[in-house]
XYZ file of C-alpha atoms in Angstrom:
598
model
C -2.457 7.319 -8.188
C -2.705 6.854 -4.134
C -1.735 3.848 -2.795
C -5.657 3.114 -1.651
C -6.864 3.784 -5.413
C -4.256 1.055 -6.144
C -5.626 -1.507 -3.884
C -8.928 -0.796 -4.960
C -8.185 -1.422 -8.533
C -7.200 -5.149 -7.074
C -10.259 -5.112 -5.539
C -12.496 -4.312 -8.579
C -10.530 -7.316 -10.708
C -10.652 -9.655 -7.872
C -14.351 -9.536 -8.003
C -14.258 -11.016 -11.901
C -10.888 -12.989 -11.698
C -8.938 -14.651 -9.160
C -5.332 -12.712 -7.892
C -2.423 -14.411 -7.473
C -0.861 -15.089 -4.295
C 0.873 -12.055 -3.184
C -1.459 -9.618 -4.891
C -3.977 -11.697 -2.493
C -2.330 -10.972 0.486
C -1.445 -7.554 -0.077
C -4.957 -6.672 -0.348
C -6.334 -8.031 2.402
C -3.501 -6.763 4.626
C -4.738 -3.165 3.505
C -8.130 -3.675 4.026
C -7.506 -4.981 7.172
C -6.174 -1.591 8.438
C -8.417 0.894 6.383
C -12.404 1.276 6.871
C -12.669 3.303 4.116
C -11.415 1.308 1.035
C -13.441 -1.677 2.789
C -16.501 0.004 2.613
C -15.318 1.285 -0.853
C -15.173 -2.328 -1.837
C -18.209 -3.605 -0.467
C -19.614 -0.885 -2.444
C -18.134 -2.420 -5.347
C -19.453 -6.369 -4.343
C -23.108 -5.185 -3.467
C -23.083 -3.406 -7.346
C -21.696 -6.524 -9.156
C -24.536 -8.703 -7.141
C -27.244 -5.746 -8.217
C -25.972 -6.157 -11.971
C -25.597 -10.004 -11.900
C -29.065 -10.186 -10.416
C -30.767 -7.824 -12.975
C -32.721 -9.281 -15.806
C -31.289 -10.291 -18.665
C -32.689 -10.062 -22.482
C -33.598 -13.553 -23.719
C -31.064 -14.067 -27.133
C -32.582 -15.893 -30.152
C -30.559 -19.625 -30.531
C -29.128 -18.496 -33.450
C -27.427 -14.639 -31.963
C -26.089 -17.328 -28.749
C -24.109 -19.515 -31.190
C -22.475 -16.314 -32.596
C -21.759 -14.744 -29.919
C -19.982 -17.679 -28.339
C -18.450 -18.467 -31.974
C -16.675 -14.541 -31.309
C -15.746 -15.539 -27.964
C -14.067 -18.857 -28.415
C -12.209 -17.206 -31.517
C -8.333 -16.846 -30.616
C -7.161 -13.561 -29.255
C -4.289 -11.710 -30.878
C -2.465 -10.160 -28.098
C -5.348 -9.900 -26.163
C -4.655 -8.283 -22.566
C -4.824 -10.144 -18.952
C -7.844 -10.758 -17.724
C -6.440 -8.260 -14.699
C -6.429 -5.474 -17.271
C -10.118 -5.755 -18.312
C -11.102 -5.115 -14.818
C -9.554 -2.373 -13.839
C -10.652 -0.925 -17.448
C -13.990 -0.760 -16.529
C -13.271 1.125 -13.494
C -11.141 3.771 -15.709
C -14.360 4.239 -17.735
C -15.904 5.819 -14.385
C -13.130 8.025 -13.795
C -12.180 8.908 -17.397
C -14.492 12.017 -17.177
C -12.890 13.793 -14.118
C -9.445 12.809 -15.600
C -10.414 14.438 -18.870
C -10.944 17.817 -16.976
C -7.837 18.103 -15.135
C -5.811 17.065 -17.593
C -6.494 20.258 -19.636
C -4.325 21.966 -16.938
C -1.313 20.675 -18.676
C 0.939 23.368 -18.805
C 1.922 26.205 -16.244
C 3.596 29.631 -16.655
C 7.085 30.437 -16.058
C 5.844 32.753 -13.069
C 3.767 30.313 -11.291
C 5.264 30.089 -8.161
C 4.065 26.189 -7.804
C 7.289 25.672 -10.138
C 9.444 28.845 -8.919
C 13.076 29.272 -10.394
C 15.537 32.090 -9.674
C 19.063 32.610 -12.172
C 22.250 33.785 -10.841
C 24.635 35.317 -12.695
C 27.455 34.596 -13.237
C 38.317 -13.673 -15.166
C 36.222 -13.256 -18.201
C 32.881 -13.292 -17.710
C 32.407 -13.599 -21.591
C 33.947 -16.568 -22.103
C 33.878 -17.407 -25.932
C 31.009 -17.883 -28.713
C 28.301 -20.155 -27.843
C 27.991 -23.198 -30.130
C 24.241 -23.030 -29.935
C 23.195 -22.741 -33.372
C 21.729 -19.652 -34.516
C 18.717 -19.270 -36.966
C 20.799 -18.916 -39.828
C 24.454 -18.054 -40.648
C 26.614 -14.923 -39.558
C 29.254 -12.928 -40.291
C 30.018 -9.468 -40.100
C 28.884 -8.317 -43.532
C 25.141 -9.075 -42.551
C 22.417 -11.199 -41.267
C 19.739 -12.622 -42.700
C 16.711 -11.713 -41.761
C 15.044 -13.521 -38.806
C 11.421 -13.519 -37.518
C 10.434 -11.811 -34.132
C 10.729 -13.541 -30.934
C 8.705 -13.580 -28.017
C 4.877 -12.852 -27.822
C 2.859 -12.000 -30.605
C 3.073 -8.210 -32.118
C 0.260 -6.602 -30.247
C -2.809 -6.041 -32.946
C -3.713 -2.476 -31.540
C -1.713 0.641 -31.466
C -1.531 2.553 -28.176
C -4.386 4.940 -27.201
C -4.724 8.249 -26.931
C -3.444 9.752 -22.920
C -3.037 13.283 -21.709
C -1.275 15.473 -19.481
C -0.584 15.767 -16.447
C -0.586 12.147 -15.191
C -2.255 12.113 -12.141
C 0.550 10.224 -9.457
C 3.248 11.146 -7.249
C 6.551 12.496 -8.949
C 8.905 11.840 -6.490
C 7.376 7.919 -6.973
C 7.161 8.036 -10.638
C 9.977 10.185 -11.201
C 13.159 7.591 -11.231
C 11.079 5.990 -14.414
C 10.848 9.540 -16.350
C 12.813 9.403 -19.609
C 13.659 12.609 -22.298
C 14.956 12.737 -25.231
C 15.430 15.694 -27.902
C 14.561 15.489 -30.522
C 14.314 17.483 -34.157
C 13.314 21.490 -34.393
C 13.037 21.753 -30.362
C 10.911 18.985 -29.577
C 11.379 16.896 -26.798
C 10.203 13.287 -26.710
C 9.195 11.988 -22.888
C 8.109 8.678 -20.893
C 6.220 8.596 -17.733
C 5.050 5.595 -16.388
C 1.306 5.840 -15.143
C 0.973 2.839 -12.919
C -0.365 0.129 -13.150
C 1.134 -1.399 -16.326
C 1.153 1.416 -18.442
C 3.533 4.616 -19.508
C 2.836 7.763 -21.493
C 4.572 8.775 -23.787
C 4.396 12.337 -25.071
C 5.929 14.300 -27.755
C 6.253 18.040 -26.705
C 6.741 21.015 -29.066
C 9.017 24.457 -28.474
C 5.826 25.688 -26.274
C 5.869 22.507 -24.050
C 2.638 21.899 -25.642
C 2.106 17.941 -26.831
C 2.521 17.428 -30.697
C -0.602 16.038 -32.618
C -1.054 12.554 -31.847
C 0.902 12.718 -29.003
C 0.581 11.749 -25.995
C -0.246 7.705 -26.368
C -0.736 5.503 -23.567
C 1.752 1.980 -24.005
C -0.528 -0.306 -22.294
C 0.747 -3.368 -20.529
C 3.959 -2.106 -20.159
C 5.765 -1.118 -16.996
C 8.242 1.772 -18.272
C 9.882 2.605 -21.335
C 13.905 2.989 -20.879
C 15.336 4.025 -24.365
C 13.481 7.036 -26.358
C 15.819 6.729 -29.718
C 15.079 10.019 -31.680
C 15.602 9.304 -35.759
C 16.869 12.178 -37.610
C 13.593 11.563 -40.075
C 11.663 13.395 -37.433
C 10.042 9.567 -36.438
C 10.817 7.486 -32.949
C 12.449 3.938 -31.744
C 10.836 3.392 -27.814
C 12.145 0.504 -26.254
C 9.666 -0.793 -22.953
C 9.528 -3.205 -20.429
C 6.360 -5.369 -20.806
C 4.314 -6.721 -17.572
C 6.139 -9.797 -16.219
C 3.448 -11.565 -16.291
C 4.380 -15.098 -15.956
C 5.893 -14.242 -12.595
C 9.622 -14.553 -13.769
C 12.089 -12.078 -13.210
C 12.527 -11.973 -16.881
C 10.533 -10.063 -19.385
C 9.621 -9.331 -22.735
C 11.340 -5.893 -24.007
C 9.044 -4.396 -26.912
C 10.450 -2.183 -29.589
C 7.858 0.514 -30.884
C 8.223 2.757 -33.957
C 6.315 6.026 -34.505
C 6.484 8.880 -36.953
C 6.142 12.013 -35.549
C 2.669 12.604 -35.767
C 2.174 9.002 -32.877
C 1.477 6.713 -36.079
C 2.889 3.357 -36.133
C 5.364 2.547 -38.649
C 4.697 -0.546 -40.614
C 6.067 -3.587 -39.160
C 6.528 -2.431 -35.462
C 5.893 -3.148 -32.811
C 8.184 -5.725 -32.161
C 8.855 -8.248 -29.222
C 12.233 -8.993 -29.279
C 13.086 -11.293 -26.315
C 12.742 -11.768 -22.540
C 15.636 -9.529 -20.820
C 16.080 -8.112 -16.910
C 12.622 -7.033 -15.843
C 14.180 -3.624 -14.512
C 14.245 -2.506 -18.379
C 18.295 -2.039 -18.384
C 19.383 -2.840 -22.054
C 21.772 -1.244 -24.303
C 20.564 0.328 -27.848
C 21.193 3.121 -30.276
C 20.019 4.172 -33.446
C 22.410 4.306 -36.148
C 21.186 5.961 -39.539
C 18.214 4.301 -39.176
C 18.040 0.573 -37.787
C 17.604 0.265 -34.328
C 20.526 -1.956 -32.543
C 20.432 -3.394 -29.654
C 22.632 -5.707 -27.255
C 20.246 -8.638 -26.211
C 20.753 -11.276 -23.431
C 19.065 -14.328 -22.289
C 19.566 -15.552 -18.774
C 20.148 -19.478 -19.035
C 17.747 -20.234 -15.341
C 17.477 -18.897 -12.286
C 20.674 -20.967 -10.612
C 23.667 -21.046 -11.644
C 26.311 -23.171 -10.620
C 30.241 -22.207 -10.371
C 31.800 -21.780 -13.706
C 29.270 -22.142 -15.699
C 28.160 -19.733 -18.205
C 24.751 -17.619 -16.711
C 23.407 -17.119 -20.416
C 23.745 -15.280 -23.885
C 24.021 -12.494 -25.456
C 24.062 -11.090 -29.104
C 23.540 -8.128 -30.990
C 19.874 -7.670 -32.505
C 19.445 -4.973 -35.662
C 15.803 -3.896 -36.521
C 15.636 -2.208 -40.021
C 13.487 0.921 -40.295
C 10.811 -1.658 -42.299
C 10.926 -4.225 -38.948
C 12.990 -6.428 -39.978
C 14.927 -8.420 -37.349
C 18.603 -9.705 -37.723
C 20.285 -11.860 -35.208
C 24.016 -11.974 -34.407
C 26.281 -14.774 -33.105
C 25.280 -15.720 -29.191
C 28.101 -15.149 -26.923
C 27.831 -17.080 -23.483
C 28.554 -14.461 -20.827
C 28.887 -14.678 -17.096
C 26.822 -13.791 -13.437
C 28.009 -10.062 -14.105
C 26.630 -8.707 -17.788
C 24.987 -6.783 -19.767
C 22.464 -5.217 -17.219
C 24.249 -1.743 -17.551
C 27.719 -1.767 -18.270
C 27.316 -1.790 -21.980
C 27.137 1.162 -24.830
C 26.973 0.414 -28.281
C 28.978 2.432 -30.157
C 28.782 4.046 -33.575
C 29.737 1.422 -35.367
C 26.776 -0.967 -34.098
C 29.436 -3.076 -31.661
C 27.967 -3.184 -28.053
C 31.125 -2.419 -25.704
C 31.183 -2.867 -21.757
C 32.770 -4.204 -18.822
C 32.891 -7.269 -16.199
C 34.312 -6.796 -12.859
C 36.148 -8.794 -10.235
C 35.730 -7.074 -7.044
C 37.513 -9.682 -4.524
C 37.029 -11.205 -1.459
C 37.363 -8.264 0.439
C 37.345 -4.520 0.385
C 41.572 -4.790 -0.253
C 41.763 -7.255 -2.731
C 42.942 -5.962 -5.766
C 39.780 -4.779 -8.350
C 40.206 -5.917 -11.976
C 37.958 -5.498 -14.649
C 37.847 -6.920 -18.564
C 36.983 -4.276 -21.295
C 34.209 -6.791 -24.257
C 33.184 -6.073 -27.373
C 30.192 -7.923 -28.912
C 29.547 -7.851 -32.316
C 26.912 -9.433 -35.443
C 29.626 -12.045 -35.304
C 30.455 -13.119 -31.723
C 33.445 -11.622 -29.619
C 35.631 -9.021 -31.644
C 39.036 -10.054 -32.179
C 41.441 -8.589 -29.708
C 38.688 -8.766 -26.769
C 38.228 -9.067 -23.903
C 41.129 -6.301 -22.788
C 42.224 -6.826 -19.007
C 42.050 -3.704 -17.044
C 43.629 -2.606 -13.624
C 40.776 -0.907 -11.508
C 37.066 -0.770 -11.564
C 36.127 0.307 -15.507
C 33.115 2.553 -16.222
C 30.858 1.495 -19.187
C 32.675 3.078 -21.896
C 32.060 6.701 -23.400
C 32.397 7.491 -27.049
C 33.819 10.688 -28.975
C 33.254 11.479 -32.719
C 35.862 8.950 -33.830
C 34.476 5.650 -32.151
C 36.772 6.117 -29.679
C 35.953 4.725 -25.972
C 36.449 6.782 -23.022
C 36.681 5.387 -19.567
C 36.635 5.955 -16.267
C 38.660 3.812 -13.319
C 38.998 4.199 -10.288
C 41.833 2.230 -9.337
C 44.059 1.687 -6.218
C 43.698 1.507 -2.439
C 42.111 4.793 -2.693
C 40.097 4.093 -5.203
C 41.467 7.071 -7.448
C 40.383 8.191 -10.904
C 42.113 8.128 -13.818
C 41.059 7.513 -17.313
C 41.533 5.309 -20.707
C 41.294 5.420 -23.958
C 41.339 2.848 -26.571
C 40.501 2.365 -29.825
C 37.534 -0.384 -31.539
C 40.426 -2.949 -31.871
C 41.300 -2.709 -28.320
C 44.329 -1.019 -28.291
C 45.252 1.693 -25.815
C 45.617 4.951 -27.534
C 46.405 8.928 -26.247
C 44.191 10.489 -24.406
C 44.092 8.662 -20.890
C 45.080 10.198 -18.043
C 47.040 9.380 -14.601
C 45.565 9.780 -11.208
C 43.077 12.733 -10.841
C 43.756 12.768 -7.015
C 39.804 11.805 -5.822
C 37.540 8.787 -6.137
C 34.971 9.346 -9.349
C 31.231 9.233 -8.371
C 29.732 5.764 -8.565
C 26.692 4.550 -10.543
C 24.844 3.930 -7.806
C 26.586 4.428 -3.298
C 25.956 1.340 -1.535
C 26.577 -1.769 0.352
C 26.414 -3.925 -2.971
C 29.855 -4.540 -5.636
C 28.017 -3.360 -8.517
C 27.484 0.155 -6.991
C 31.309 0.161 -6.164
C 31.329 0.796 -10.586
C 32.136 4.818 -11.530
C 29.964 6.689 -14.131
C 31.152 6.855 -17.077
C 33.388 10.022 -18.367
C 31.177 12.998 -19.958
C 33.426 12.905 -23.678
C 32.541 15.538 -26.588
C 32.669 14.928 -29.702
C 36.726 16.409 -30.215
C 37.523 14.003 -27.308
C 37.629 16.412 -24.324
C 36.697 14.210 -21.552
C 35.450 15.850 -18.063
C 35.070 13.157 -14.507
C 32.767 14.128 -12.134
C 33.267 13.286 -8.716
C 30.270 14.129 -6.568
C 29.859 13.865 -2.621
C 27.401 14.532 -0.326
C 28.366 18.078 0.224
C 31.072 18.623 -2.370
C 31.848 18.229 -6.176
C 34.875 18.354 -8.270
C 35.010 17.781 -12.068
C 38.674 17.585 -13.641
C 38.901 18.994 -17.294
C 41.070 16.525 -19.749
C 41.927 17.876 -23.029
C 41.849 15.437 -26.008
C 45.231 14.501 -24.774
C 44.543 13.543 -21.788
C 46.408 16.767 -20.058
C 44.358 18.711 -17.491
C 42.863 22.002 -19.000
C 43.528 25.885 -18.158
C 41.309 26.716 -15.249
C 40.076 22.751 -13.798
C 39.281 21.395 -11.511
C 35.888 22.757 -11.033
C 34.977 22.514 -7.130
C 31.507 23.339 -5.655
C 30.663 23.538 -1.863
C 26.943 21.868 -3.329
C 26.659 17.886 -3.239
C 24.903 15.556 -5.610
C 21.751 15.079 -5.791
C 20.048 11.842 -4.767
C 17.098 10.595 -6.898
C 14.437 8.085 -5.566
C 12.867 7.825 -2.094
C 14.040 5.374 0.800
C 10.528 5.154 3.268
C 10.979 5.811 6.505
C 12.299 2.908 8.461
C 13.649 1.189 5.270
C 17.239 -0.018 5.055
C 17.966 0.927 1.336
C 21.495 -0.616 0.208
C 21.934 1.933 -2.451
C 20.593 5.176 -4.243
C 21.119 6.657 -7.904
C 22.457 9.851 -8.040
C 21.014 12.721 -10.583
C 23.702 12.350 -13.160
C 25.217 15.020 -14.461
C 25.295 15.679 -18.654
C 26.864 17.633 -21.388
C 25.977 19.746 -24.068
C 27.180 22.135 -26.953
C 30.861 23.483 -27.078
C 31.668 21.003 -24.084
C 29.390 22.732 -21.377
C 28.745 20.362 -18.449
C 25.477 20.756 -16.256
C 25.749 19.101 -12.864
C 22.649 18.585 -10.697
C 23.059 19.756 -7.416
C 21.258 19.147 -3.759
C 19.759 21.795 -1.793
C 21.696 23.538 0.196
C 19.498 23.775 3.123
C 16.163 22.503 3.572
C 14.548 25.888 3.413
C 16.084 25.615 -0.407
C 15.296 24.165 -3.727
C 17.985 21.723 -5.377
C 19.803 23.726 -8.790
C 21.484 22.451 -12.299
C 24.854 24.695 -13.044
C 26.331 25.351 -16.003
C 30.003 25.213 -16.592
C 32.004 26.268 -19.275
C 34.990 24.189 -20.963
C 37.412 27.197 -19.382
C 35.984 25.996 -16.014
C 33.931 28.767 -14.887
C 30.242 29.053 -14.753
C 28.290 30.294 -17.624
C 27.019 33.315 -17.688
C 23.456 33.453 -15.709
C 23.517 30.025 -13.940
C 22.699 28.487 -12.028
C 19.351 28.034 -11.884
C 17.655 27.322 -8.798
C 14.329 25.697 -8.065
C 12.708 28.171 -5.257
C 10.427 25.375 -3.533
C 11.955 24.704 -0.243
C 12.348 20.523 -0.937
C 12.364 20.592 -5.028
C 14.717 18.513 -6.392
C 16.313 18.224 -10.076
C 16.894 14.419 -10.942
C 17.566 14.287 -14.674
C 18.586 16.449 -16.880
C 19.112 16.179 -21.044
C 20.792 18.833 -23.577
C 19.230 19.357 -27.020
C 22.261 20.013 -30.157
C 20.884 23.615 -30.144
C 22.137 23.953 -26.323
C 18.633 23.673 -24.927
C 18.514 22.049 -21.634
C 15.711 20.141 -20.474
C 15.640 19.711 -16.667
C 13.107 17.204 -14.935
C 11.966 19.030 -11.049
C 10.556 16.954 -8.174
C 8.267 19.161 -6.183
C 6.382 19.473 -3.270
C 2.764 20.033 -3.220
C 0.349 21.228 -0.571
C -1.591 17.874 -0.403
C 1.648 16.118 0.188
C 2.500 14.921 -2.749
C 4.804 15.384 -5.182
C 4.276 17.052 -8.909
C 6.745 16.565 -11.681
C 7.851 19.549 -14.094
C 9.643 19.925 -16.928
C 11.758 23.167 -17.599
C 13.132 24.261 -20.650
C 16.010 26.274 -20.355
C 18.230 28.517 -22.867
C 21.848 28.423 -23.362
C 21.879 31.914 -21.111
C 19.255 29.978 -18.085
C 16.201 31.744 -19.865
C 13.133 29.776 -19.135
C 11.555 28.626 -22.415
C 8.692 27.083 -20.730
C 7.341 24.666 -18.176
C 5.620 21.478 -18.446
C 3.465 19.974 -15.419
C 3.804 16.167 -16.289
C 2.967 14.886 -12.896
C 0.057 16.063 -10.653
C -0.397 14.763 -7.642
């Protein structure tokens, strides 16, 4: 969507309903400067004037009572008013969307999506005496009734692909997932207030069912693939009381886009930027839930709560213990692990860039704090990393330097073997900026024997050291590239942006590592390399995106070794498409998916 069909979708609901403020201004500050959405939307007045004018069919006294009876009747999760405007101008549209979204896929040669292969103190503090809905303890919890809105009456609709957008605007929000016999499960969000969500077969084709259109939602975060071949999506929904809190919904589908029975779910209001922690274990949904306490909060005082929340695969909701946390939690410093605890980390960065950085290791579970917890750590702690065991893997960078090194402890807390000293360079952040929180490194890449690899990644450089489950470095690391990371997300021109994501890098099978590189030049395409746990690169990689300006910003790796790699491209209209390519263990291209079209 352009930013001018945008503005015209305000215009076409502010013609039924009144805007809010901002909304209010916004539009008129673009019709101000553009003659051709202001003749667009006179169009729009002079046809709602013909159409209110026009005669109207005389109802019997009897039909007008019903009617109004159906009227007055109480919705069930009926949408904003906003939303029923800008429906009936998708019913105009719907027609030419329907045609171009049959162009869905495109063929490995199409030079639109070129690629070449080479070879070769605590913040949480202690449980909250605010009572609970019932009692706790660690065994299990009884079951508790959903919070928040309503469950929505009506499933999602029916969408196709591509979206029509801009990748490179869309793109940060674009979510993958494997899933079972080479399927891959994806979210794109299709402003306004709504995300796709597709389920794509071995061909890159979408599944039966699939895609469906989440309406009222502004992106969906957490694609939890069950091993029953069915779906847990965790999304944002509109904040549409204006606070910077909002409801996260919890969908279930089997794998043909059905609902299961008792979902969705509304489970609370959380961060409106859709952060949250969850995984699927067997197959009950967990996830770490917080609850800001207001807006302001004064010194020492506790900024909210937090718990653990289990949905069963039926719907049922179970609420842990609430644990009062402080200013810094829970946005994205916690994993839950295997065994359903939610672990993460609180930092103390200091009153300037010298002071010394400390951080506290917390575990959060059905019951409150875990025994043992919080653990005080020296350095800046990652959010933690697990390996086959439970254990947790992290990354700190620690010192005046900044240096990496890494820990490992067990689920009681307790430092165990496998942590490493100083790895000689600084560990790439979450996020580079002027702000603390991007001062936090990435967590380690750990596999499942408890090799751990830590990437750091500069604007023209990377180096990844190789730990064995020990903690020693491995035969043959550090890897180093002359190629820098890739940024992901746009600054506009003129903008002072405080920080950036960078295009994390992943692992798969056998302890392979992908990193996501930059172009080189900007005649060149960005590339994702392969590199084996003897520290060389794989046979046939990289694999490089041809498109002078292309960019790779995600990346995910299926248990068959399967990589699915998300491209940012640029088209000849000036705007940005978004692909995804399927690539083989060996850098074969299994397909492409257009998902984006500008």
């Amino acid at each position: 969507m352009s930013i001018h069909e945008g503005f015209l979708e305000l215009a076409a609901a502010a013609i039924d309903f009144d805007l809010d403020e901002y909304d209010r201004g916004e539009l008129d500050r673009h019709l101000a400067g553009c003659a051709d959405c202001r003749r667009t939307v006179a169009a729009f007045r002079d046809d709602a004037a013909a159409i209110a004018s026009a005669a109207r069919p005389s109802l019997t006294p009897g039909r007008s009572v019903a009617i109004l009876a159906n009227i007055l009747r109480p919705p069930k999760g009926s949408p904003r008013p906003r939303r029923l405007a800008v429906a009936t101008v998708a019913v105009v549209v719907g027609a030419g969307l329907a045609i171009a979204a049959m162009a869905s896929l495109r063929n490995p040669a199409d030079p639109l999506v070129a690629v070449h292969t080479s070879p070769g103190s605590s913040s949480i503090t202690r449980p909250s005496n605010e009572p609970t809905s019932g009692a706790t303890d660690a065994a299990g919890l009884p079951p508790q009734s959903p919070v928040g809105t309503p469950r929505p009456p009506d499933p999602p609709s029916a969408g196709a692909l591509p979206v029509r957008g801009s990748g490179q605007v869309q793109g940060t929000g674009i979510r993958m997932a494997p899933a079972t016999d080479g399927d891959l499960y994806v979210s794109i969000p299709k402003p306004p207030g709504r995300v796709l969500v597709a389920l794509l077969d071995s061909a890159g084709h979408p599944r039966p069912g699939w895609p469906l259109v989440v309406d009222g939602t502004t992106s969906c975060e957490q694609l939890l693939p069950v091993d029953d071949g069915s779906v847990r999506i965790l999304c944002t929904l509109e904040n549409r009381d204006g606070s910077n809190l909002a409801v996260v919904r919890a969908y279930g589908f089997d794998s043909e886009g059905r609902p299961l029975a008792g979902w969705p779910i509304d489970l609370d209001r959380y961060g409106a930027d859709g952060y949250f922690a969850a995984r699927v274990i067997g197959n009950e949904l967990t996830v770490l839930a917080w609850k800001s306490l207001g807006n302001e909060i004064k010194q020492g005082q506790p900024a909210g709560n937090t718990w653990i929340t289990t949905v069963a695969a039926d719907g049922t909701v179970r609420d842990g213990a609430k644990v009062q946390y402080g200013t810094n939690c829970c946005t994205n410093a916690f994993a839950v692990g295997p065994d359903g605890v939610a672990y993460g980390t609180t930092h103390q960065f200091g009153q300037s860039p010298s002071a010394p950085k400390v951080s506290e290791l917390l575990a959060v579970t059905v019951a409150g704090v875990r025994a043992g917890f919080p653990v005080a750590i020296a350095g800046i702690a990652s959010v933690p990393a697990f390996d086959a065991g439970g254990r947790l893997h992290l990354t700190i960078n620690d010192g005046p330097d900044q240096l990496a090194g890494t820990l490992v402890l067990d689920t009681a807390g307790q430092m165990v073997v496998g942590g490493s000293g100083g790895l000689g360079f600084s560990a790439t952040d979450v996020c580079v900026g002027i702000e603390g929180s991007c001062e936090v490194p990435a967590a380690p890449l750990v596999g499942a024997d408890g090799t751990t690899f830590v990437v750091g990644a500069y604007p023209r450089s990377t180096i990844v050291a190789g730990l064995s489950p020990s903690g020693q470095a491995m035969a043959g690391w550090p890897y180093r590239s002359d190629f820098g990371h890739q940024d992901i997300g746009i600054c506009p021109a003129g903008a002072v942006c405080e920080g950036y994501t960078f295009a994390a890098p992943t692992m798969g099978p056998g302890n392979v590592v992908y990193l996501l590189h930059a172009a080189s030049s900007t005649s060149a395409g960005g590339r994702i390399v392969a590199v084996g746990p003897d520290g060389r690169l794989v046979a046939g990689w990289p694999v490089s995106l041809k498109r002078a300006g292309s960019e790779v910003w995600s990346a995910v790796v299926a248990p068959d070794g399967n990589a699915y790699v998300l491209a940012i491209e640029p088209e000849p209209n000036n705007g940005y498409s978004a692909t995804i390519l399927a690539l083989a263990p060996d850098s074969t291209v299994l397909y492409t998916s257009t998902i984006i079209d500008p």
